[in-house]
mmCIF file of C-alpha atoms in Angstrom:
data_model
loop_
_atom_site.group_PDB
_atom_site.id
_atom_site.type_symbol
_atom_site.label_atom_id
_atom_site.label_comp_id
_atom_site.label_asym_id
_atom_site.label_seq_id
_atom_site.Cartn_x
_atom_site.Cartn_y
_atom_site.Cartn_z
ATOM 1 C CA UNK A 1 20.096 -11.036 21.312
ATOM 2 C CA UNK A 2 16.741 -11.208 21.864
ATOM 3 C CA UNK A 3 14.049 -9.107 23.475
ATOM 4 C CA UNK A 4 10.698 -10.403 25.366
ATOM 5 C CA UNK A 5 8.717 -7.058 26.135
ATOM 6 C CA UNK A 6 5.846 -7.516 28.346
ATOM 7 C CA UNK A 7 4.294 -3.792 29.037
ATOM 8 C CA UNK A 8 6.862 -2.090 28.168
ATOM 9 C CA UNK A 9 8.621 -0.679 24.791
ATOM 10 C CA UNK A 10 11.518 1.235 26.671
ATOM 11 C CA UNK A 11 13.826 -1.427 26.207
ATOM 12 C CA UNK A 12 13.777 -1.568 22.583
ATOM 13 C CA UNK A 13 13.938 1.904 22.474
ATOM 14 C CA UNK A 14 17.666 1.990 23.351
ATOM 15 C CA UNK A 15 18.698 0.050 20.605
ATOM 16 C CA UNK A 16 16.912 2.497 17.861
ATOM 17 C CA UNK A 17 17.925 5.084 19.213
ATOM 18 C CA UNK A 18 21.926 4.521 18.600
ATOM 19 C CA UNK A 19 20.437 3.659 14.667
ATOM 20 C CA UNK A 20 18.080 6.569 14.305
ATOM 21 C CA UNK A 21 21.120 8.537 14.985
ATOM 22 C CA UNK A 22 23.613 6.428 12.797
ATOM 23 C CA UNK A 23 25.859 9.440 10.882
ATOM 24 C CA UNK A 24 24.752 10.033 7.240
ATOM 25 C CA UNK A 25 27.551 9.724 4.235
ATOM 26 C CA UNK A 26 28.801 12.909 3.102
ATOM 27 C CA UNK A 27 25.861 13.374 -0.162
ATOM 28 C CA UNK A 28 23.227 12.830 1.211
ATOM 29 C CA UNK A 29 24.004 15.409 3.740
ATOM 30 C CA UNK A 30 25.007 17.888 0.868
ATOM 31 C CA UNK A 31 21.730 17.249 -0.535
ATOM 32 C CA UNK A 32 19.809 17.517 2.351
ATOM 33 C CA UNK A 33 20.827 20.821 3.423
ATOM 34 C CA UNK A 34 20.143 21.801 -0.789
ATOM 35 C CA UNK A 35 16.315 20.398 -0.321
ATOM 36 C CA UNK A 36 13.122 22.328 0.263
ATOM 37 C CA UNK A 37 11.745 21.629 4.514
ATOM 38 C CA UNK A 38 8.134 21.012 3.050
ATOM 39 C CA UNK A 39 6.206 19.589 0.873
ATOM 40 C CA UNK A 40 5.867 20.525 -2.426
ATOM 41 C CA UNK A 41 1.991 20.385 -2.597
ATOM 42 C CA UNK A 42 1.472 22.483 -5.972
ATOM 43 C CA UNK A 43 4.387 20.571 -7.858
ATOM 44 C CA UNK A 44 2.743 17.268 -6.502
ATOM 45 C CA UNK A 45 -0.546 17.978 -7.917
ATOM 46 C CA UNK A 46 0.787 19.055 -11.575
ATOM 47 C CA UNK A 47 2.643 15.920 -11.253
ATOM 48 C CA UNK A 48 0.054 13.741 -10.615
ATOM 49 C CA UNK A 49 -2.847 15.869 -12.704
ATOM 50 C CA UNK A 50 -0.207 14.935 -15.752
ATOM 51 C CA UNK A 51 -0.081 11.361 -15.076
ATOM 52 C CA UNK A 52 -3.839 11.494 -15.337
ATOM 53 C CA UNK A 53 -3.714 12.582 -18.396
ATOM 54 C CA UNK A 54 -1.068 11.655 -20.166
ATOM 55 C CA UNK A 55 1.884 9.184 -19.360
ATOM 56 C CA UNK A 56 5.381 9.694 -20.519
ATOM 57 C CA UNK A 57 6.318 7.591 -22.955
ATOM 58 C CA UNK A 58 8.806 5.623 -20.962
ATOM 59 C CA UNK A 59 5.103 4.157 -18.925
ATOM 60 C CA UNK A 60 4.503 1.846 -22.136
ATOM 61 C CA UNK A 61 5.652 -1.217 -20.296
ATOM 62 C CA UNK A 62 3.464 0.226 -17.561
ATOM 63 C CA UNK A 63 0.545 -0.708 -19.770
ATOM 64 C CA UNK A 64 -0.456 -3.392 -17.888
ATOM 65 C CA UNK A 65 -0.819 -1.767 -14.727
ATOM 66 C CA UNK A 66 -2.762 1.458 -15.604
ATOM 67 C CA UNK A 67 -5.176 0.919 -12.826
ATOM 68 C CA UNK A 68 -2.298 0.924 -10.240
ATOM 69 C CA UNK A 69 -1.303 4.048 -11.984
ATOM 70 C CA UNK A 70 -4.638 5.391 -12.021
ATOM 71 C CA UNK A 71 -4.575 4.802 -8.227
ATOM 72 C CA UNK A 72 -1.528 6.489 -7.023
ATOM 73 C CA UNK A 73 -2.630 9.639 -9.008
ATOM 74 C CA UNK A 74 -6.124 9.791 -7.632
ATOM 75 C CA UNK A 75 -5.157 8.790 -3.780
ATOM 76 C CA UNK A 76 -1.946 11.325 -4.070
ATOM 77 C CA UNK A 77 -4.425 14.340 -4.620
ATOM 78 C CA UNK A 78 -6.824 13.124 -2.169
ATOM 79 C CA UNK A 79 -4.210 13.178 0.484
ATOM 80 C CA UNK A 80 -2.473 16.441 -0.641
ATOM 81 C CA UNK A 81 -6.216 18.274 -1.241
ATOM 82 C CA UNK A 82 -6.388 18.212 -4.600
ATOM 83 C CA UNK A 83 -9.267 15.510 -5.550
ATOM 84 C CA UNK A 84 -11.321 18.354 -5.967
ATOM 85 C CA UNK A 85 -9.245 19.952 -8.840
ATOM 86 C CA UNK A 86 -10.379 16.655 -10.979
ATOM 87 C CA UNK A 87 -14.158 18.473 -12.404
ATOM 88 C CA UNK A 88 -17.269 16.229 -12.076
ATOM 89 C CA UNK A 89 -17.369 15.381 -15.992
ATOM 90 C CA UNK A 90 -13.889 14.147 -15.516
ATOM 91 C CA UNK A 91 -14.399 11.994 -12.455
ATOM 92 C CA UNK A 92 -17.436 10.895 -14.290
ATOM 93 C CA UNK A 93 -15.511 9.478 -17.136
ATOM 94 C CA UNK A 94 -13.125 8.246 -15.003
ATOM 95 C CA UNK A 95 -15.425 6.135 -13.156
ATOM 96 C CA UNK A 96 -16.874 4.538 -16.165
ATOM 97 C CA UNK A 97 -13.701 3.794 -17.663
ATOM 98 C CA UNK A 98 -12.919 1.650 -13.785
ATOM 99 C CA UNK A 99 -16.222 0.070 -14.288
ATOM 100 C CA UNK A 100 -15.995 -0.891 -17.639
ATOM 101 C CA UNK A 101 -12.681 -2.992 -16.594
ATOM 102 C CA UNK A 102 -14.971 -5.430 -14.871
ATOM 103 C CA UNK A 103 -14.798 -9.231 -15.926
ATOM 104 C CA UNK A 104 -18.555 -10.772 -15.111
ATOM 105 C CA UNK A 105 -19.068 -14.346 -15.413
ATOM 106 C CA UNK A 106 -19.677 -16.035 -19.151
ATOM 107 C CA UNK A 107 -20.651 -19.573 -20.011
ATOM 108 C CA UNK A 108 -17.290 -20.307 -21.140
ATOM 109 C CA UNK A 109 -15.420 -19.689 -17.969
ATOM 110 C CA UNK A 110 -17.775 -19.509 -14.850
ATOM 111 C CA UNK A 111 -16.772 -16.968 -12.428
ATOM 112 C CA UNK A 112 -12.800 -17.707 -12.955
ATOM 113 C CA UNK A 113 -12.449 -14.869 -15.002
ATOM 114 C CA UNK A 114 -13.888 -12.593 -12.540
ATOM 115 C CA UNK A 115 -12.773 -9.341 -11.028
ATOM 116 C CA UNK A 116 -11.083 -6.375 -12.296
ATOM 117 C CA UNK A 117 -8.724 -6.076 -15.441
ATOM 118 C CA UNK A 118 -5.897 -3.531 -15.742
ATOM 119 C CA UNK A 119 -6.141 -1.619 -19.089
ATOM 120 C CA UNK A 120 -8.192 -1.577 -22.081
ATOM 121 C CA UNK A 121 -5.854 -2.436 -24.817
ATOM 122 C CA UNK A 122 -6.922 -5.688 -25.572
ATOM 123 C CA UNK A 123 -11.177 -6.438 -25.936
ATOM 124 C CA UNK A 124 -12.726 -8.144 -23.214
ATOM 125 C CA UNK A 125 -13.148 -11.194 -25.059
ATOM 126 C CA UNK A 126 -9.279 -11.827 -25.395
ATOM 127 C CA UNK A 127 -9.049 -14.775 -23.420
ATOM 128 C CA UNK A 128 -5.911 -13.507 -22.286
ATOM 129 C CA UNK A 129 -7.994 -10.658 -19.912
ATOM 130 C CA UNK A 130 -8.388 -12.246 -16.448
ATOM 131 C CA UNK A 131 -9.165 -10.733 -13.580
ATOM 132 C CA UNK A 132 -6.328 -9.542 -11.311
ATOM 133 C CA UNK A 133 -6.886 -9.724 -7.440
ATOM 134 C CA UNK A 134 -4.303 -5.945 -6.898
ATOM 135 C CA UNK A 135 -6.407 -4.978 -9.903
ATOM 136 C CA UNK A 136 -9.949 -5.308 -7.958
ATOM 137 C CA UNK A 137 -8.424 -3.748 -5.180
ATOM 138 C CA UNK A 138 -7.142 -0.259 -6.813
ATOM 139 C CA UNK A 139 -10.493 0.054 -8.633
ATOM 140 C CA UNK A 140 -12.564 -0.105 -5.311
ATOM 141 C CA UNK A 141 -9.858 2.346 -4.439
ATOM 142 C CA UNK A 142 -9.682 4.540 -6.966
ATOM 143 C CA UNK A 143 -14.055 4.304 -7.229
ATOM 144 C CA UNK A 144 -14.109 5.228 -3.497
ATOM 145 C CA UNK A 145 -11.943 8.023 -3.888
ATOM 146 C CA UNK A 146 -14.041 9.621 -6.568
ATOM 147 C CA UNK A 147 -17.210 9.579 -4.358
ATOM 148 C CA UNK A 148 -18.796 6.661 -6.416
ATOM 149 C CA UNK A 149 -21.178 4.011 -4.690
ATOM 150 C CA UNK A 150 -20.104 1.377 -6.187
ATOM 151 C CA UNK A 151 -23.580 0.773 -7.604
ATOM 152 C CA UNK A 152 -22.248 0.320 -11.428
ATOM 153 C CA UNK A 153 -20.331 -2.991 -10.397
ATOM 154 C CA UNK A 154 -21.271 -6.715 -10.054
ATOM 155 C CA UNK A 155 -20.575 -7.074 -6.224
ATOM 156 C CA UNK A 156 -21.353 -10.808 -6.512
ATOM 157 C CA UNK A 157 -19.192 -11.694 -9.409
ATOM 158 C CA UNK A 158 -16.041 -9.947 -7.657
ATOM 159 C CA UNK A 159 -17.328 -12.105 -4.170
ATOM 160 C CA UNK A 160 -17.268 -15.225 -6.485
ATOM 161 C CA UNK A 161 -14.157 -14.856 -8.672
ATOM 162 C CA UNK A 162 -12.475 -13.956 -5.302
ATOM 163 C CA UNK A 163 -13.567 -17.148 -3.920
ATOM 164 C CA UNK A 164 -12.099 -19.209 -6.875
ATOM 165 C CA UNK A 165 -8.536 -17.444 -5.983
ATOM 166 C CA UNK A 166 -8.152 -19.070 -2.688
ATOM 167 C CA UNK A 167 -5.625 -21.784 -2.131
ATOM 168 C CA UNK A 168 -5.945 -24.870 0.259
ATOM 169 C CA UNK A 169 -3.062 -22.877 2.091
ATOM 170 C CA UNK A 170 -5.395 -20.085 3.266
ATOM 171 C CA UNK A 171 -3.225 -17.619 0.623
ATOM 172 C CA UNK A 172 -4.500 -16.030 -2.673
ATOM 173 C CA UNK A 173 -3.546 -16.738 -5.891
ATOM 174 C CA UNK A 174 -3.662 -13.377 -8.647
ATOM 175 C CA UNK A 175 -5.329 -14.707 -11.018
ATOM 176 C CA UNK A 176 -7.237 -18.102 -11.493
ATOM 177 C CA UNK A 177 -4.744 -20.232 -12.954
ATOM 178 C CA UNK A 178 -0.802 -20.591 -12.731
ATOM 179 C CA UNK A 179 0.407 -17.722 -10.520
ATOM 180 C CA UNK A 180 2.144 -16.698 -7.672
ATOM 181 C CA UNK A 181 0.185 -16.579 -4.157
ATOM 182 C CA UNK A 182 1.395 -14.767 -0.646
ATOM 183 C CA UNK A 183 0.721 -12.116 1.615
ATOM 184 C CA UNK A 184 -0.087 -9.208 -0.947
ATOM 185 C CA UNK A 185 -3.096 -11.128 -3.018
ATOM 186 C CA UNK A 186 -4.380 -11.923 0.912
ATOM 187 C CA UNK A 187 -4.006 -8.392 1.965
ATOM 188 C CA UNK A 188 -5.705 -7.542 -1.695
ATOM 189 C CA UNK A 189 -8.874 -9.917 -0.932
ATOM 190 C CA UNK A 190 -9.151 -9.061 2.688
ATOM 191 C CA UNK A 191 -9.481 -5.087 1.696
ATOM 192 C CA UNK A 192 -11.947 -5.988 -0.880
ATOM 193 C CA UNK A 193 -13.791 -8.059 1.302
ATOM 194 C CA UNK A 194 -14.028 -5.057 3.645
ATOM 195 C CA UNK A 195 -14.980 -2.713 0.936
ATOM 196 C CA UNK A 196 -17.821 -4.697 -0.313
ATOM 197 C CA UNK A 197 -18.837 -5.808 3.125
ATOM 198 C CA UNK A 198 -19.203 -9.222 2.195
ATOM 199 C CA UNK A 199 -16.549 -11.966 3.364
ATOM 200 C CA UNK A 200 -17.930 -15.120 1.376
ATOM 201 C CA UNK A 201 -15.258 -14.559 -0.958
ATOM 202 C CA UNK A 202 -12.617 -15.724 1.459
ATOM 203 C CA UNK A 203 -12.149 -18.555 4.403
ATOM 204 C CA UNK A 204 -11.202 -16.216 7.022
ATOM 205 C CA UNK A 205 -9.880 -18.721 9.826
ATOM 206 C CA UNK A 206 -7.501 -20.424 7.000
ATOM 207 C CA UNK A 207 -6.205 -16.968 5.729
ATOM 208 C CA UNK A 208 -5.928 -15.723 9.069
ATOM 209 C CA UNK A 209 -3.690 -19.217 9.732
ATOM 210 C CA UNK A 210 -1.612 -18.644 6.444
ATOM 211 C CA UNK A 211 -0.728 -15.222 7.811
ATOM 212 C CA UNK A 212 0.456 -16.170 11.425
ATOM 213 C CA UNK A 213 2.650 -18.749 10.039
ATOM 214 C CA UNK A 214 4.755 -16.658 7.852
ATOM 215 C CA UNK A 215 6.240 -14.944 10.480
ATOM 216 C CA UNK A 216 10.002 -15.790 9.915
ATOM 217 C CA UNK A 217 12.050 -16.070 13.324
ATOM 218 C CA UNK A 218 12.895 -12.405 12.673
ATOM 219 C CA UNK A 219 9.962 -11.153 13.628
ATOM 220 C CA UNK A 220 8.559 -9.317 10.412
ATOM 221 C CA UNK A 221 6.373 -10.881 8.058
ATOM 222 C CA UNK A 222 7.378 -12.916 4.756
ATOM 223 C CA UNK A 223 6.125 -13.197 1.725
ATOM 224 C CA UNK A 224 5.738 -16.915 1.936
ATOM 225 C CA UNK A 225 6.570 -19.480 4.879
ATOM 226 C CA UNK A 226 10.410 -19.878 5.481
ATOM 227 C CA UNK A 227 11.529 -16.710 3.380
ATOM 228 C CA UNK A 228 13.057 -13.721 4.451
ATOM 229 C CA UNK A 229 10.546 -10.788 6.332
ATOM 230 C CA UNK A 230 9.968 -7.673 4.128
ATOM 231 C CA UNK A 231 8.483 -4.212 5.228
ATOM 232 C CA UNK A 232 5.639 -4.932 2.487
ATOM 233 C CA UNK A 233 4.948 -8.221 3.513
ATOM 234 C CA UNK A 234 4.802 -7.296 7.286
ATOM 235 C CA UNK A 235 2.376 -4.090 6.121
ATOM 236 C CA UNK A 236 0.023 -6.383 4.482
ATOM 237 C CA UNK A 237 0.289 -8.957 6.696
ATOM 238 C CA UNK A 238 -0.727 -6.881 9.668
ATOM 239 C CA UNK A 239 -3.454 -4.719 7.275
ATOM 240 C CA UNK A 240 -4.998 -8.041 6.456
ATOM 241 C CA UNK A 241 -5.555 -9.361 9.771
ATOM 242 C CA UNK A 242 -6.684 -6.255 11.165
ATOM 243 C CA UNK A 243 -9.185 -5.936 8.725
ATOM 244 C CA UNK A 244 -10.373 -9.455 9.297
ATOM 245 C CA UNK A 245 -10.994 -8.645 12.784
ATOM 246 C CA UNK A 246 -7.431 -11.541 13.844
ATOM 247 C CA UNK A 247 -4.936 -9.079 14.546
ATOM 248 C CA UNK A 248 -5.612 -9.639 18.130
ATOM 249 C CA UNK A 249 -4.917 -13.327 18.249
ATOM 250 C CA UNK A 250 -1.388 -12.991 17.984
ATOM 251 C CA UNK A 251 0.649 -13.467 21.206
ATOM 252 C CA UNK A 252 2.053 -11.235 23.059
ATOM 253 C CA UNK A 253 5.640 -12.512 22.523
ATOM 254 C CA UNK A 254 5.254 -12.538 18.464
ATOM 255 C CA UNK A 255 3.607 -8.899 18.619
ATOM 256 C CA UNK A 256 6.592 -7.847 20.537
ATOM 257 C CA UNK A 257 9.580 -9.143 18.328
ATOM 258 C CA UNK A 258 7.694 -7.874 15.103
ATOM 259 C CA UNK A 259 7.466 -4.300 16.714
ATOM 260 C CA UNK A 260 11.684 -4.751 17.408
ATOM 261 C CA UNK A 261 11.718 -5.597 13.912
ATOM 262 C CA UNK A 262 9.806 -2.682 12.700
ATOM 263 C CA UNK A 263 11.474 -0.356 14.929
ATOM 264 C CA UNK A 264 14.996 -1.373 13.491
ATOM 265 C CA UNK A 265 14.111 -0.745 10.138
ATOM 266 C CA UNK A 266 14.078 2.671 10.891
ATOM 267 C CA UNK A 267 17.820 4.437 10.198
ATOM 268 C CA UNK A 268 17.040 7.766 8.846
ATOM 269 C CA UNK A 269 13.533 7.125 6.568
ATOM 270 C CA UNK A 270 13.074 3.091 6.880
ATOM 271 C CA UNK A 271 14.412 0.229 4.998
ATOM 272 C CA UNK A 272 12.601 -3.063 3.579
ATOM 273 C CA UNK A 273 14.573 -5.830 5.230
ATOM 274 C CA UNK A 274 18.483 -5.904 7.232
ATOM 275 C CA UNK A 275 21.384 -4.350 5.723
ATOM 276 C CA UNK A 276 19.318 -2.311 2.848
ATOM 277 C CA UNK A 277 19.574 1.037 2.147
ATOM 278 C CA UNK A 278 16.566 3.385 3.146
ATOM 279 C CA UNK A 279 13.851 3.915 0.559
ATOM 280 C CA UNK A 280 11.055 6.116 0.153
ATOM 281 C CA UNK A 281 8.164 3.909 -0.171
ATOM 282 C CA UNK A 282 9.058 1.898 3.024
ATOM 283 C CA UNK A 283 7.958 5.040 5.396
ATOM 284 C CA UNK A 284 4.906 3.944 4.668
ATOM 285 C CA UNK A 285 5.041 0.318 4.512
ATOM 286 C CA UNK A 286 6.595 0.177 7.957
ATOM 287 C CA UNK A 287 4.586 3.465 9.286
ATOM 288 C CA UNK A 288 1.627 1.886 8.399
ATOM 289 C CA UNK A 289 2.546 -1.329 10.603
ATOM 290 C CA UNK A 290 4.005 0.474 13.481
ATOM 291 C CA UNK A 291 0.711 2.731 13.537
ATOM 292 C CA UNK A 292 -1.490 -0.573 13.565
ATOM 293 C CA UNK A 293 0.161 -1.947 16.210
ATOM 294 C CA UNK A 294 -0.487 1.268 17.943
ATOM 295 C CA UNK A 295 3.330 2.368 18.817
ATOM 296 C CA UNK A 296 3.541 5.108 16.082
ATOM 297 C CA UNK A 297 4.994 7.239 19.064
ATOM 298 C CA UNK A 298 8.528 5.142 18.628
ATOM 299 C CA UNK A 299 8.783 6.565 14.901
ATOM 300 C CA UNK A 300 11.671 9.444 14.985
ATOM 301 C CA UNK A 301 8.902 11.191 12.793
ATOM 302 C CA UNK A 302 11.888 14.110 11.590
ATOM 303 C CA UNK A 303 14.464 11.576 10.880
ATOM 304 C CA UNK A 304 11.989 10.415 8.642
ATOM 305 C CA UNK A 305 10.380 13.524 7.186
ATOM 306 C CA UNK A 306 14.367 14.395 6.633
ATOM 307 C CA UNK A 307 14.928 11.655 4.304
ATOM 308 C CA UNK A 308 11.881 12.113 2.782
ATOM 309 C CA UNK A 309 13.331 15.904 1.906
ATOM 310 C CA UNK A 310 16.015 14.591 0.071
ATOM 311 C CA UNK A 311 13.963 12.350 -2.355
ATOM 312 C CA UNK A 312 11.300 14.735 -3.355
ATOM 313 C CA UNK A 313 11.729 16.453 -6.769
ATOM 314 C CA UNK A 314 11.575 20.251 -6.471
ATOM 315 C CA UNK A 315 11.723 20.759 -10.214
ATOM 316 C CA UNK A 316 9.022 18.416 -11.425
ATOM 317 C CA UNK A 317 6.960 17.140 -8.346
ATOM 318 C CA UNK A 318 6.721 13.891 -7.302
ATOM 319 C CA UNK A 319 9.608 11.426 -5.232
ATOM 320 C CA UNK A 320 12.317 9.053 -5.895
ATOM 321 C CA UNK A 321 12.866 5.638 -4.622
ATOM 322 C CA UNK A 322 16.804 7.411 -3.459
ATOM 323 C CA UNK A 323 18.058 10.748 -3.114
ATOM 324 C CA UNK A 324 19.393 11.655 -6.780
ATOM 325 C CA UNK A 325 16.957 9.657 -8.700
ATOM 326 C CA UNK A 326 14.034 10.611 -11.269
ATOM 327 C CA UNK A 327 10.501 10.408 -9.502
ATOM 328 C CA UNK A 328 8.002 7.980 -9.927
ATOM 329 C CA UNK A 329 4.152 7.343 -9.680
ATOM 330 C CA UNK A 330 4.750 4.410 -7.195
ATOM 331 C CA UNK A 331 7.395 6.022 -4.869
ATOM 332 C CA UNK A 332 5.963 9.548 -4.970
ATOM 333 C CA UNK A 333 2.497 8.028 -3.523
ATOM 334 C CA UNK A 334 3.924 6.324 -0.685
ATOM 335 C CA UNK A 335 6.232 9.114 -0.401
ATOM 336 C CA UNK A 336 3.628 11.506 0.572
ATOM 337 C CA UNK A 337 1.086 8.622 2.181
ATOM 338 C CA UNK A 338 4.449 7.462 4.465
ATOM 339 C CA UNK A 339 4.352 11.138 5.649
ATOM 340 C CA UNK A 340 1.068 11.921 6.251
ATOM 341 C CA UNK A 341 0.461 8.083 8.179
ATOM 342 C CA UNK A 342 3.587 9.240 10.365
ATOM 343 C CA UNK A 343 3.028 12.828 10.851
ATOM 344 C CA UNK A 344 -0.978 12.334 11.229
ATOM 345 C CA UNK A 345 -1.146 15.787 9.319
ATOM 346 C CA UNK A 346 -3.366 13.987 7.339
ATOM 347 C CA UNK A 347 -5.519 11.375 8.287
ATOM 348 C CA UNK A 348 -4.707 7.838 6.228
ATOM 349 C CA UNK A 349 -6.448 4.934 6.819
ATOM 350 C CA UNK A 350 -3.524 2.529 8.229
ATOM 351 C CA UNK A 351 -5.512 -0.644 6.471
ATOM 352 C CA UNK A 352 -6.961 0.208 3.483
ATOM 353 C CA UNK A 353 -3.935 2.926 2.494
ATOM 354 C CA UNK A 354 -6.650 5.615 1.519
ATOM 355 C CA UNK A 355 -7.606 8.819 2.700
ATOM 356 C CA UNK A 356 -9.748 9.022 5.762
ATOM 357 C CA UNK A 357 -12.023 11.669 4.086
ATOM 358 C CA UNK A 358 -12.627 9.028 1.411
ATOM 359 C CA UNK A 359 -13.103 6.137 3.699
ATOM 360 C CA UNK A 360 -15.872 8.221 5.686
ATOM 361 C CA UNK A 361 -17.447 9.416 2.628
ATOM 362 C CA UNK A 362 -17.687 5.356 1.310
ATOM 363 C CA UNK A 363 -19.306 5.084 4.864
ATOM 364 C CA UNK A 364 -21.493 7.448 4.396
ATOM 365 C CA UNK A 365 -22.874 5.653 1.204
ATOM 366 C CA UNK A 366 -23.145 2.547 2.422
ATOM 367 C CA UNK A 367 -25.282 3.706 5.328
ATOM 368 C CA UNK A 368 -27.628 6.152 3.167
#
């Protein structure tokens, strides 16, 4: 069955209601009623403060994704208060050690090369080191969370290399040669567009065209045209063309069955796609899109901060992907970020998934 809505969202309503109130098996009750009722701030900042410092050896495969890392640690204080805890020399050495990650252009390869490289295990002049577009992204992050100003990077060489990642298709490519392209690598070069205020780096109408047409019959977004929609495809999806200024140009119709399909991955936190269990990091993913489309009212916000309970780790800090499980850097961020962008306790920008004292802060700087 299908559902038109024209100005009106009570008529989806009825059907996530009976799902938001769906009976929970026996454990995860039992270890519900077990969990703390609020957030664990000071075991979330020891937690994250550690992974700042020193990774657990289990984070070697991790190696090539220490700016991700490096991310959720930074943006997970922000957001719980804690940024501030990190001393100046610190966020100092930090910000060189982003900066230093840069790729700039070289006779060899042009600007293919160009944009931001994970870790620093391997010199720059390993031909293996190529820019990665998620990489680029989480540094402007991470840079903007410490209060830099982004003077200490080559804005032009990230503009070009970004340019150099764009396929005929309107999607982005990772890196420059070989690699898999879709929604996340356009969300990646539309935020860094917007961070460096400077969109030569992509064809905007031709992303913007890749985007609408990889929304499956569902009504979320895919990863790729004809696949199956995903809670992280629809969130960058939606991000994307907000940030490119498009997100009004879809129809009414299409805006109305992707909100039904957001809504109904709700159960008791929110699932990725049909028939899959709830996981942390999707309160966030879906939160995200249900609070750019503006209906963040629908969200059963306690249902969700319930769930959310049940994964966080009152021992260590941090959150699981599923009630029982050991935390992680990637599921305790959106943990806490899927909160705070539902609740509005703290403000999150919906977009760029950072802090809105950071975002207003990088505004700040770019005005002064």
């Amino acid at each position: 069955q299908h559902y038109y809505i024209t100005n009106n969202l009570s008529v989806i309503m009825s059907d996530v209601d009976q799902i938001t109130q769906t009976e929970e098996d026996d454990d995860v009750q039992e270890k519900r009623e077990e969990m703390p009722k609020h957030l664990l701030k000071d075991k979330h900042t020891k937690f994250f403060k550690q992974m700042l410092n020193l990774l657990p050896q289990a984070y070697q495969s991790h190696d090539s994704s220490r700016l991700t890392l490096l991310y959720f640690s930074l943006s997970a204080l922000d957001l719980i208060g804690a940024i501030d805890d990190i001393n100046d020399k610190r966020k100092g050495e930090l910000v060189a050690w982003i900066c230093s990650l840069q790729i700039k252009p070289d006779d060899k390869h042009g600007y293919s090369r160009c944009g931001f490289y994970a870790t620093d295990s391997l010199p720059e002049s390993v031909d293996a080191n190529y820019g990665h577009i998620a990489m680029t992204y989480v540094a402007l992050c991470s840079l903007i969370i410490l209060g830099d100003d982004l003077s200490g990077i080559d804005r032009d060489a990230i503009v070009q290399g970004l340019k150099t990642l764009q396929l005929d298709s309107g999607s982005y490519q990772c890196i420059s040669f070989g690699t898999e392209s879709d929604a996340r690598f356009v969300y990646c070069a539309a935020c860094i567009s917007y961070f460096l205020n400077d969109w030569r780096g992509m064809d905007v109408e031709k992303a913007a065209n890749f985007l609408f047409s990889i929304q499956s019959y569902e009504g979320g977004f895919a990863q790729n045209l004809g696949r199956e929609s995903h809670g992280g495809s629809t969130f960058c999806a939606l991000a994307a063309l907000q940030l490119m200024g498009k997100l009004e140009d879809m129809s009414e119709e299409n805006r109305n069955r992707l909100i039904y399909w957001c809504l109904n991955r709700q159960q008791s936190g929110f699932n990725g796609r049909p028939n899959k269990p709830v996981d942390t990091c999707y309160s966030f993913w879906l939160g995200a899109s249900l609070t750019l489309l503006g209906v963040q009212e629908f969200i059963n916000k306690e249902c969700n901060f319930s769930f959310l309970m049940t994964t966080q780790d009152r021992y260590m800090g941090g959150f699981s992907k599923w009630p029982g499980y050991l935390p992680d850097p990637l599921h305790s961020y959106f943990g806490i970020a899927g909160m705070f962008v539902i609740s509005g306790e703290v403000e999150v920008h919906p977009a760029l998934n950072i802090s809105m004292r950071a975002y207003r802060n990088w505004q700040s700087l770019c005005t002064s």
